Short mmCIF file of N, CA and C in Angstrom, two decimals:
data_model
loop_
_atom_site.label_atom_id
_atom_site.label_comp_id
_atom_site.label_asym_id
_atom_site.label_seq_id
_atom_site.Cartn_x
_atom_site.Cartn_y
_atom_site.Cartn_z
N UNK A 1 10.03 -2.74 -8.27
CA UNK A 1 9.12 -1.63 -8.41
C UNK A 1 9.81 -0.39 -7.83
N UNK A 2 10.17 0.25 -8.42
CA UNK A 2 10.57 1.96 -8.03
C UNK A 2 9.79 2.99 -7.99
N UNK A 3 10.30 3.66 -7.13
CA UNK A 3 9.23 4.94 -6.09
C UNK A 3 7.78 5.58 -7.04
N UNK A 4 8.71 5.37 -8.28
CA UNK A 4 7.55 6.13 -9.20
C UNK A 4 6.04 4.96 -9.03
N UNK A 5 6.70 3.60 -9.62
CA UNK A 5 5.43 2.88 -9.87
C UNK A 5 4.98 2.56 -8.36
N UNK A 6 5.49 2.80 -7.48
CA UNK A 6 4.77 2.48 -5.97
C UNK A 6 3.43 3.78 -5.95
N UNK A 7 4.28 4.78 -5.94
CA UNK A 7 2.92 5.86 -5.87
C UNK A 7 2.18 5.79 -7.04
N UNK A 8 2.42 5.34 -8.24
CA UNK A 8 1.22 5.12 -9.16
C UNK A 8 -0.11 3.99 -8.81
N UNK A 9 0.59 3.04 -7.98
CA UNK A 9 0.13 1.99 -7.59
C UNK A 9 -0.99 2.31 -6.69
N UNK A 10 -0.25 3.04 -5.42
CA UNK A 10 -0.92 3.65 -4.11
C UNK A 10 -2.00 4.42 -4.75
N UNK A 11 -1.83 5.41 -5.61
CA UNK A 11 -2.80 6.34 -6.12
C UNK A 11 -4.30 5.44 -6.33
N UNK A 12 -3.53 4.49 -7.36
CA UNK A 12 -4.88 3.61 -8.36
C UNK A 12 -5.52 2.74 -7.09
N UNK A 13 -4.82 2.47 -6.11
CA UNK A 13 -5.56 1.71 -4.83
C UNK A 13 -6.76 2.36 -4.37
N UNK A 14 -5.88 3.48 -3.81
CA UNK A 14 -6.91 4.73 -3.39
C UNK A 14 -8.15 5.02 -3.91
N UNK A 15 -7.80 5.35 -5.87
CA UNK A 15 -8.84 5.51 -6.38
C UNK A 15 -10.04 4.72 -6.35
N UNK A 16 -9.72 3.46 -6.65
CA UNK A 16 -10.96 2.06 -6.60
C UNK A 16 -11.32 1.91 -5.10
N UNK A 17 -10.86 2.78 -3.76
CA UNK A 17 -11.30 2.43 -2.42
C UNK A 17 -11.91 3.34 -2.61
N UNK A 18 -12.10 4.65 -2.89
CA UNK A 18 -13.16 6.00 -2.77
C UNK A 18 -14.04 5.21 -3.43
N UNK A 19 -14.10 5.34 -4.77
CA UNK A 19 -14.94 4.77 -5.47
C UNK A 19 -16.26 3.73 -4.60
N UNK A 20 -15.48 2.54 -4.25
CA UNK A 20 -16.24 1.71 -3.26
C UNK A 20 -17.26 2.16 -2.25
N UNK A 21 -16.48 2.62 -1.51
CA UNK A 21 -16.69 3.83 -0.59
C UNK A 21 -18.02 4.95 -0.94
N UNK A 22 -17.64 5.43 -1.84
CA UNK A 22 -18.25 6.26 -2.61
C UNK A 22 -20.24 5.78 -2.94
N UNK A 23 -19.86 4.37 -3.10
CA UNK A 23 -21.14 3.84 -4.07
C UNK A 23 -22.14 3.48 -2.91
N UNK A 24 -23.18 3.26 -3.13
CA UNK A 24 -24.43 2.88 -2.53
C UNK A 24 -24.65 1.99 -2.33
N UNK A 25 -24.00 0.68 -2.85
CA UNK A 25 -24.29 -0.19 -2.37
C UNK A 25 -22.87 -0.73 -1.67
N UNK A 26 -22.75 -1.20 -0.40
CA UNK A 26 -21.74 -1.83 0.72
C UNK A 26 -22.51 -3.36 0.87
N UNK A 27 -21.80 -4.69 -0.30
CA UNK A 27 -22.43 -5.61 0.12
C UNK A 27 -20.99 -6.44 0.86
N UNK A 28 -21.69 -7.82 1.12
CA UNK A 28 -19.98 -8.42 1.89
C UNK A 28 -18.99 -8.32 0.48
N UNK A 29 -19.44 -8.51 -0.48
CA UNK A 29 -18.65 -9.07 -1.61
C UNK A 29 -17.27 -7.17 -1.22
N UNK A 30 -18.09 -5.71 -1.56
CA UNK A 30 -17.60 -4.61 -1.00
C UNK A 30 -16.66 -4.68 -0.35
N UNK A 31 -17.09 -5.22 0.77
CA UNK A 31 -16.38 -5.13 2.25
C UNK A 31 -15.12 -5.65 2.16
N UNK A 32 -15.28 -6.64 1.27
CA UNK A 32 -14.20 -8.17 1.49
C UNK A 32 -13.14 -7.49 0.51
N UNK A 33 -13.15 -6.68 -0.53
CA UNK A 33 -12.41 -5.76 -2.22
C UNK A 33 -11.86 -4.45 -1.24
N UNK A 34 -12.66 -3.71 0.00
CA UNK A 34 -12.31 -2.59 0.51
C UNK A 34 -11.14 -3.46 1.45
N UNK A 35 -11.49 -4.28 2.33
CA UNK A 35 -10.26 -4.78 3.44
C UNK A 35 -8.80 -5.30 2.61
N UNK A 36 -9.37 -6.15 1.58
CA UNK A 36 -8.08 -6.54 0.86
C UNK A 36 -7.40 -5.23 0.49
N UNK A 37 -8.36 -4.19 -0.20
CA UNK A 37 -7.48 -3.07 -0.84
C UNK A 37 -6.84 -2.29 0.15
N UNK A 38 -7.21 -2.28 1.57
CA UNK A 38 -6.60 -1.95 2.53
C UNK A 38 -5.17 -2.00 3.10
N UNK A 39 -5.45 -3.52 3.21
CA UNK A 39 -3.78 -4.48 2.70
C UNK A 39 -3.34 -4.05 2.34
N UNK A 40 -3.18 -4.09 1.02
CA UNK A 40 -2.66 -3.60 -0.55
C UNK A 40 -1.71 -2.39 -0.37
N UNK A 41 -2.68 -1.16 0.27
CA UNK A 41 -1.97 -0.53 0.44
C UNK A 41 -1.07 -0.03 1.62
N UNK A 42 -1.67 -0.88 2.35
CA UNK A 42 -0.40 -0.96 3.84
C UNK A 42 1.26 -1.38 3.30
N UNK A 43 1.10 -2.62 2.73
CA UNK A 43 2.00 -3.13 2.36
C UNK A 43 3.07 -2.08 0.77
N UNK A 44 2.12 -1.18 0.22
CA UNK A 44 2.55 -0.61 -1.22
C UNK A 44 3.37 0.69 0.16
N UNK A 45 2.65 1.29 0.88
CA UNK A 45 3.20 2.18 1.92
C UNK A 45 4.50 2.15 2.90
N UNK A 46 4.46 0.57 3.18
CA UNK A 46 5.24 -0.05 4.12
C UNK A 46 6.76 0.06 3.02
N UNK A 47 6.53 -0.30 2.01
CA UNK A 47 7.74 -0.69 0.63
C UNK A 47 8.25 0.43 0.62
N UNK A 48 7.19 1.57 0.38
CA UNK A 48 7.97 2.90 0.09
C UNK A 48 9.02 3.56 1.25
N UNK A 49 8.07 3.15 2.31
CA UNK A 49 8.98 3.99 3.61
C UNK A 49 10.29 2.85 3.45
N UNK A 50 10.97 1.74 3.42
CA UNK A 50 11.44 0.88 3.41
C UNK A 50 12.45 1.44 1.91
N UNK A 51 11.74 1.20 0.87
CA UNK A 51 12.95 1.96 -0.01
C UNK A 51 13.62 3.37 0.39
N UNK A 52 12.80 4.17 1.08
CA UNK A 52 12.97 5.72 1.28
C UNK A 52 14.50 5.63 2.32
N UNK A 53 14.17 4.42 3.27
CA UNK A 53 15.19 4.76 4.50
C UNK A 53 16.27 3.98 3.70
N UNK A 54 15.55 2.57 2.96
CA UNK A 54 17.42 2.73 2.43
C UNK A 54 18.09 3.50 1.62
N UNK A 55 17.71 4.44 0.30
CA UNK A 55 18.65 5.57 0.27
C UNK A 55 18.51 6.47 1.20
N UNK A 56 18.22 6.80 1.98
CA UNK A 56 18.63 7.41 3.46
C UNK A 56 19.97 7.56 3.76
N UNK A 57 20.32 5.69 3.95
CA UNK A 57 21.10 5.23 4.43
C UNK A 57 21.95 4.49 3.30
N UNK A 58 22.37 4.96 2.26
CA UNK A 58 23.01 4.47 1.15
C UNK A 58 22.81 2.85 1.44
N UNK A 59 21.85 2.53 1.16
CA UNK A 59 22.03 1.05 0.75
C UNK A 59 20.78 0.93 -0.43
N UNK A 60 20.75 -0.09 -1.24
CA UNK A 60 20.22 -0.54 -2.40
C UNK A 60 18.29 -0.72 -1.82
N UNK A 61 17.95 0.65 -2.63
CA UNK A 61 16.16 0.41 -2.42
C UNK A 61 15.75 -0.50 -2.74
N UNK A 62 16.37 -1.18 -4.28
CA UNK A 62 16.43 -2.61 -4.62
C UNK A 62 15.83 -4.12 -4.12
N UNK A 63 16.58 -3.63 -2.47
CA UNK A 63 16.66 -5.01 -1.86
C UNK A 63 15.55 -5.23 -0.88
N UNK A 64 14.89 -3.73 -0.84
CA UNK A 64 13.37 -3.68 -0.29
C UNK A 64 12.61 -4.95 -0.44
N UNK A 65 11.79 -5.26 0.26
CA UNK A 65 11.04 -6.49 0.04
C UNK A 65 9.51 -6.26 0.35
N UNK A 66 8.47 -6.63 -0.10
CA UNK A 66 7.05 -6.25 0.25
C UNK A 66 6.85 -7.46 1.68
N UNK A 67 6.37 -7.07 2.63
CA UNK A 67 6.69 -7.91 3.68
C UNK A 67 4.65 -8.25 3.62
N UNK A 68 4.30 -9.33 4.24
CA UNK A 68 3.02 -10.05 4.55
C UNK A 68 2.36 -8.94 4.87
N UNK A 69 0.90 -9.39 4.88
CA UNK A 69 -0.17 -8.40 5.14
C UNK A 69 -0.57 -8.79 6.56
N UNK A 70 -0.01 -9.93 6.89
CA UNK A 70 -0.19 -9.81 8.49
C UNK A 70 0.77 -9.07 9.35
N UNK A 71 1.92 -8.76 8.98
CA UNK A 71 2.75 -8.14 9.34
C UNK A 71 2.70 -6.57 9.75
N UNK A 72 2.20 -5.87 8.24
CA UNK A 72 2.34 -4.75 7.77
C UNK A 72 0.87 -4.48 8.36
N UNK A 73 -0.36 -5.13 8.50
CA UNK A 73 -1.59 -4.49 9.44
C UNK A 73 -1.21 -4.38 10.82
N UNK A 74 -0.50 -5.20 11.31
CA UNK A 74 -0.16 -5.06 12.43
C UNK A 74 0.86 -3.68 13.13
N UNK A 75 1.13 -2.73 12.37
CA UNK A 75 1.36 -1.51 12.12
C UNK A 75 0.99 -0.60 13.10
N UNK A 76 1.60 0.40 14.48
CA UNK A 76 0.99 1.11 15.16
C UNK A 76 0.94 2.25 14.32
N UNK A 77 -0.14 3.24 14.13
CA UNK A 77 0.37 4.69 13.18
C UNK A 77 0.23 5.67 13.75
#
């Protein structure tokens, strides 16, 4: 996945979390589609900064890897 389809990705995440967000009804089924999409995009965020520093640093964005969602929540920001 390259930079382009990461932020297309991130965008369309975003969009379906407002949305959620957005609506009137917050049931668990909600809650459980908002935390996953949360994930989702920790990890779509985590990739990008991760491709970004390796051309930084001339090495292959390529070899980026999407790392666990236990990992990537665990995130100070």
């Amino acid at each position: 996945m390259d930079e382009k389809d990461l932020l297309s990705r991130i965008h369309s995440l975003v969009d379906e979390e407002h949305r959620l967000r957005d609506s009137a009804e917050h049931t668990a089924e909600t809650r459980t589609r908002m935390d996953d999409l949360e994930a989702q995009l920790d990890q779509c965020w985590d990739l990008l900064r991760q491709r970004r520093a390796r051309r930084q640093y001339d090495e292959d964005p390529d070899a980026a890897e999407v790392r666990p969602k236990s990992e990537v929540e665990g995130y100070l920001q």
